[in-house]
CSV table of C-alpha atoms and ligand atoms in Angstrom, one decimal:
chain,number,residue,atom,x,y,z
A,1,MET,CA,94.2,65.0,103.2
A,2,THR,CA,95.9,68.4,103.1
A,3,GLN,CA,94.0,71.5,104.0
A,4,ASP,CA,93.6,72.3,100.3
A,5,GLU,CA,92.3,68.8,99.5
A,6,GLN,CA,89.8,69.2,102.3
A,7,LYS,CA,88.6,72.5,100.9
A,8,ARG,CA,88.3,71.0,97.4
A,9,ALA,CA,86.4,67.9,98.8
A,10,ALA,CA,83.9,70.2,100.6
A,11,ALA,CA,83.5,72.2,97.4
A,12,GLN,CA,82.8,69.0,95.4
A,13,ALA,CA,80.3,67.8,97.9
A,14,ALA,CA,78.4,71.1,97.7
A,15,ILE,CA,77.7,70.5,94.0
A,16,GLN,CA,75.3,67.7,95.0
A,17,HIS,CA,73.2,70.3,96.8
A,18,ILE,CA,72.7,72.6,93.7
A,19,PRO,CA,69.2,72.1,92.1
A,20,ALA,CA,69.0,72.2,88.3
A,21,GLY,CA,67.9,75.5,86.9
A,22,CYS,CA,68.6,77.7,89.9
A,23,VAL,CA,70.6,80.8,90.5
A,24,VAL,CA,73.5,80.1,92.9
A,25,GLY,CA,74.9,82.5,95.4
A,26,VAL,CA,78.6,82.2,95.4
A,27,GLY,CA,81.0,83.3,98.2
A,28,THR,CA,84.5,84.6,98.4
A,29,GLY,CA,87.8,83.1,99.4
A,30,SER,CA,90.0,80.1,98.5
A,31,THR,CA,87.3,77.5,99.4
A,32,ALA,CA,84.7,79.4,97.4
A,33,ASN,CA,87.2,79.5,94.5
A,34,TYR,CA,87.3,75.7,94.5
A,35,PHE,CA,83.5,75.7,94.4
A,36,ILE,CA,83.5,78.1,91.4
A,37,ASP,CA,85.9,75.7,89.6
A,38,GLU,CA,83.5,72.8,90.4
A,39,LEU,CA,80.4,74.9,89.4
A,40,SER,CA,81.9,75.4,85.9
A,41,ASN,CA,81.4,71.7,85.3
A,42,ILE,CA,77.6,72.1,85.7
A,43,LYS,CA,77.3,75.6,84.4
A,44,HIS,CA,74.9,74.4,81.6
A,45,LYS,CA,72.5,73.2,84.4
A,46,ILE,CA,72.2,76.5,86.3
A,47,GLU,CA,70.7,79.8,85.3
A,48,GLY,CA,73.6,81.8,86.7
A,49,ALA,CA,75.3,83.0,89.8
A,50,VAL,CA,75.1,86.0,92.2
A,51,ALA,CA,78.6,87.0,93.4
A,52,SER,CA,79.5,88.1,96.9
A,53,SER,CA,82.5,90.2,95.7
A,54,GLU,CA,84.1,91.7,92.6
A,55,ALA,CA,86.8,89.0,92.8
A,56,THR,CA,84.2,86.2,92.7
A,57,ALA,CA,82.3,87.9,89.9
A,58,GLN,CA,85.5,88.0,87.9
A,59,ARG,CA,86.3,84.4,88.5
A,60,LEU,CA,82.8,83.3,87.6
A,61,ARG,CA,82.9,85.2,84.3
A,62,GLY,CA,86.3,83.7,83.7
A,63,HIS,CA,84.7,80.3,83.8
A,64,GLY,CA,81.9,81.4,81.5
A,65,ILE,CA,79.3,81.5,84.3
A,66,GLU,CA,76.7,84.3,84.0
A,67,VAL,CA,76.8,86.8,86.9
A,68,ILE,CA,73.3,88.0,87.8
A,69,ASP,CA,72.5,91.2,89.7
A,70,LEU,CA,70.9,90.3,93.0
A,71,ASN,CA,68.3,93.1,92.4
A,72,SER,CA,67.0,91.4,89.3
A,73,ILE,CA,65.8,88.3,91.1
A,74,ASP,CA,63.1,87.7,93.7
A,75,ALA,CA,64.6,84.7,95.5
A,76,LEU,CA,67.9,82.8,95.7
A,77,THR,CA,67.7,79.1,96.3
A,78,VAL,CA,71.1,78.4,97.7
A,79,TYR,CA,74.3,80.2,98.8
A,80,VAL,CA,77.6,78.4,99.0
A,81,ASP,CA,80.5,80.1,100.9
A,82,GLY,CA,83.5,79.4,103.1
A,83,THR,CA,84.1,80.7,106.6
A,84,ASP,CA,86.9,81.8,109.0
A,85,GLU,CA,85.4,80.0,112.0
A,86,ILE,CA,82.3,78.0,112.5
A,87,THR,CA,80.7,76.3,115.5
A,88,GLU,CA,78.6,73.1,115.7
A,89,HIS,CA,75.6,75.4,116.0
A,90,LEU,CA,76.6,76.8,112.6
A,91,ALA,CA,77.3,80.3,113.8
A,92,MET,CA,80.3,81.8,112.0
A,93,ILE,CA,83.0,84.5,111.9
A,94,LYS,CA,83.4,85.6,108.3
A,95,GLY,CA,85.1,88.5,106.5
A,96,GLY,CA,88.7,87.6,106.6
A,97,GLY,CA,88.7,88.2,102.9
A,98,GLY,CA,86.9,91.6,103.5
A,99,ALA,CA,83.7,90.7,101.6
A,100,LEU,CA,81.5,90.3,104.7
A,101,THR,CA,78.9,92.9,103.7
A,102,ARG,CA,78.0,91.5,100.3
A,103,GLU,CA,78.3,88.0,101.8
A,104,LYS,CA,75.8,88.9,104.5
A,105,ILE,CA,73.4,90.4,101.9
A,106,VAL,CA,73.5,87.3,99.8
A,107,ALA,CA,73.1,85.1,102.8
A,108,ALA,CA,70.1,87.1,103.9
A,109,VAL,CA,68.4,86.5,100.6
A,110,ALA,CA,69.3,82.9,100.2
A,111,LYS,CA,66.8,80.2,101.3
A,112,LYS,CA,69.7,77.8,102.1
A,113,PHE,CA,73.2,78.7,103.2
A,114,ILE,CA,75.7,75.9,102.7
A,115,CYS,CA,79.1,76.5,104.4
A,116,ILE,CA,82.1,74.6,102.9
A,117,ALA,CA,85.3,74.4,105.0
A,118,ASP,CA,88.3,72.4,105.9
A,119,GLN,CA,88.4,70.9,109.4
A,120,SER,CA,90.6,73.7,110.9
A,121,LYS,CA,87.6,76.1,110.7
A,122,LEU,CA,85.4,74.1,113.2
A,123,VAL,CA,85.8,75.6,116.7
A,124,GLN,CA,84.2,75.3,120.1
A,125,VAL,CA,84.1,79.1,120.7
A,126,LEU,CA,84.3,81.9,118.2
A,127,GLY,CA,86.8,84.7,118.5
A,128,LYS,CA,90.3,83.3,118.1
A,129,PHE,CA,90.1,84.6,114.5
A,130,PRO,CA,89.9,88.4,114.7
A,131,LEU,CA,86.3,89.5,114.0
A,132,PRO,CA,86.2,91.7,110.9
A,133,VAL,CA,83.9,94.8,111.1
A,134,GLU,CA,83.3,97.0,108.0
A,135,VAL,CA,83.2,100.7,108.9
A,136,ILE,CA,82.4,104.0,107.2
A,137,PRO,CA,85.8,105.7,107.1
A,138,MET,CA,84.8,108.9,109.0
A,139,ALA,CA,83.4,106.7,111.9
A,140,ARG,CA,86.7,104.8,112.4
A,141,SER,CA,87.8,106.3,115.8
A,142,TYR,CA,84.3,106.4,117.2
A,143,VAL,CA,83.6,102.8,116.3
A,144,ALA,CA,87.0,101.7,117.7
A,145,ARG,CA,86.1,103.3,121.0
A,146,GLU,CA,82.7,101.6,121.2
A,147,ILE,CA,84.2,98.2,120.3
A,148,THR,CA,86.8,98.7,123.1
A,149,ARG,CA,83.9,99.3,125.5
A,150,LEU,CA,82.5,96.0,124.5
A,151,GLY,CA,85.8,94.3,125.4
A,152,GLY,CA,87.4,94.0,122.0
A,153,GLU,CA,90.8,95.2,120.7
A,154,PRO,CA,90.2,96.7,117.2
A,155,SER,CA,93.0,97.2,114.8
A,156,LEU,CA,92.8,98.8,111.4
A,157,ARG,CA,93.3,96.4,108.4
A,158,GLN,CA,96.2,98.3,106.7
A,159,GLY,CA,96.0,99.1,103.0
A,160,PHE,CA,92.6,97.6,102.5
A,161,ILE,CA,89.4,99.1,101.2
A,162,THR,CA,86.3,97.0,100.7
A,163,ASP,CA,84.4,96.7,97.5
A,164,ASN,CA,82.0,99.2,99.0
A,165,GLY,CA,84.7,101.8,99.7
A,166,ASN,CA,84.9,101.3,103.4
A,167,ILE,CA,87.6,100.2,105.9
A,168,ILE,CA,87.9,97.1,108.0
A,169,LEU,CA,88.6,96.9,111.8
A,170,ASP,CA,89.8,93.5,112.9
A,171,VAL,CA,88.7,92.9,116.5
A,172,HIS,CA,91.1,90.8,118.6
A,173,GLY,CA,90.8,89.4,122.1
A,174,LEU,CA,87.2,88.2,121.9
A,175,ARG,CA,85.8,85.0,123.3
A,176,ILE,CA,82.3,85.0,121.9
A,177,LEU,CA,80.1,82.8,124.0
A,178,ASN,CA,76.9,84.4,122.8
A,179,PRO,CA,77.3,85.3,119.1
A,180,VAL,CA,73.8,86.4,118.5
A,181,GLU,CA,74.0,88.9,121.4
A,182,LEU,CA,77.4,90.4,120.2
A,183,GLU,CA,76.2,90.5,116.6
A,184,THR,CA,73.1,92.4,117.8
A,185,ALA,CA,75.2,94.8,119.9
A,186,LEU,CA,77.6,95.6,117.1
A,187,ASN,CA,74.6,96.2,114.8
A,188,GLN,CA,73.6,99.0,117.1
A,189,ILE,CA,76.8,101.0,116.7
A,190,THR,CA,76.5,103.9,114.2
A,191,GLY,CA,79.1,103.8,111.5
A,192,ILE,CA,79.4,100.0,111.4
A,193,VAL,CA,78.2,98.8,108.0
A,194,THR,CA,78.4,95.1,108.8
A,195,ASN,CA,80.0,92.9,111.4
A,196,GLY,CA,81.5,89.5,110.5
A,197,LEU,CA,79.3,87.5,112.9
A,198,PHE,CA,76.9,85.3,111.0
A,199,ALA,CA,74.8,84.0,113.9
A,200,LYS,CA,71.4,85.5,113.6
A,201,ARG,CA,71.5,84.1,110.1
A,202,GLY,CA,74.0,81.3,110.3
A,203,ALA,CA,74.6,78.4,108.0
A,204,ASP,CA,71.9,75.8,107.4
A,205,VAL,CA,74.4,73.1,106.4
A,206,LEU,CA,78.1,72.6,107.0
A,207,LEU,CA,80.1,70.4,104.7
A,208,LEU,CA,83.4,69.9,106.4
A,209,GLY,CA,86.4,68.4,104.7
A,210,THR,CA,88.2,66.1,107.2
A,211,ASP,CA,91.0,63.6,107.1
A,212,THR,CA,88.4,60.9,106.9
A,213,GLY,CA,86.1,62.4,104.4
A,214,ILE,CA,83.2,64.8,104.4
A,215,ARG,CA,81.4,65.4,107.7
A,216,THR,CA,77.9,67.0,107.3
A,217,ILE,CA,76.5,69.1,110.2
A,218,ALA,CA,72.9,70.4,109.7
B,1,ABF,C1,84.9,84.0,102.8
B,1,ABF,O1,86.2,83.6,102.6
B,1,ABF,C2,85.0,84.8,104.0
B,1,ABF,O2,83.9,85.1,104.7
B,1,ABF,C3,86.0,84.2,104.8
B,1,ABF,O3,86.6,85.3,105.4
B,1,ABF,C4,86.9,83.6,103.8
B,1,ABF,C5,87.4,82.2,104.1
B,1,ABF,O4,88.5,82.0,103.2
B,1,ABF,P1,89.1,80.7,102.9
B,1,ABF,O5,88.1,79.8,102.2
B,1,ABF,O6,90.2,81.1,101.9
B,1,ABF,O7,89.7,80.1,104.1
B,1,ABF,O8,84.1,82.9,103.0
């Protein structure tokens, strides 16, 4: 299977995990886009979807799926999203697409986080993929200095503004042996809105598209 076929297979597998009548949290990126396409086949069975980005909201509406404001619901049964890297312990680096803040909010609310990915995303140690960090623009230099003190090499994502009007620093050179510890340390730096480590609240299930079919890790 090609990488795209693996992504699509993981997206198709996720449909089996969507209970009838629920609101579905929907992520961002090419794998999540495959999921949106699959979700449109069962749109009459769900109440609607919460989007983790403007791009996802647009695609959902394009498929005739109602987009629901997260503030108008008390609970979210399930959230389905892709990842940039994930370990067997289901800790992730996310935010390559720049939607990490809204993704982390939706993940926080969701009872169950289902990660869908192709096999290239499964890693032993997080950090080869540069860790995205969303930053309030006036704090850019301060945050960059603080991240350097933690051992990372931040670089400004050029020409990119998040849906929330902020910038992204992509942090290179990390070998993240303790993702919860680094996520917590980054959370303490004033000016960082969100860091792309999803370890304190990782995935609950990984549906991994592989050459030999879907591998489930839970
Ligand atoms: C979202 O989409 C992001 O958190 C992650 O950065 C990206 C993965 O993209 P793709 O599915 O295109 O590889 O899940």
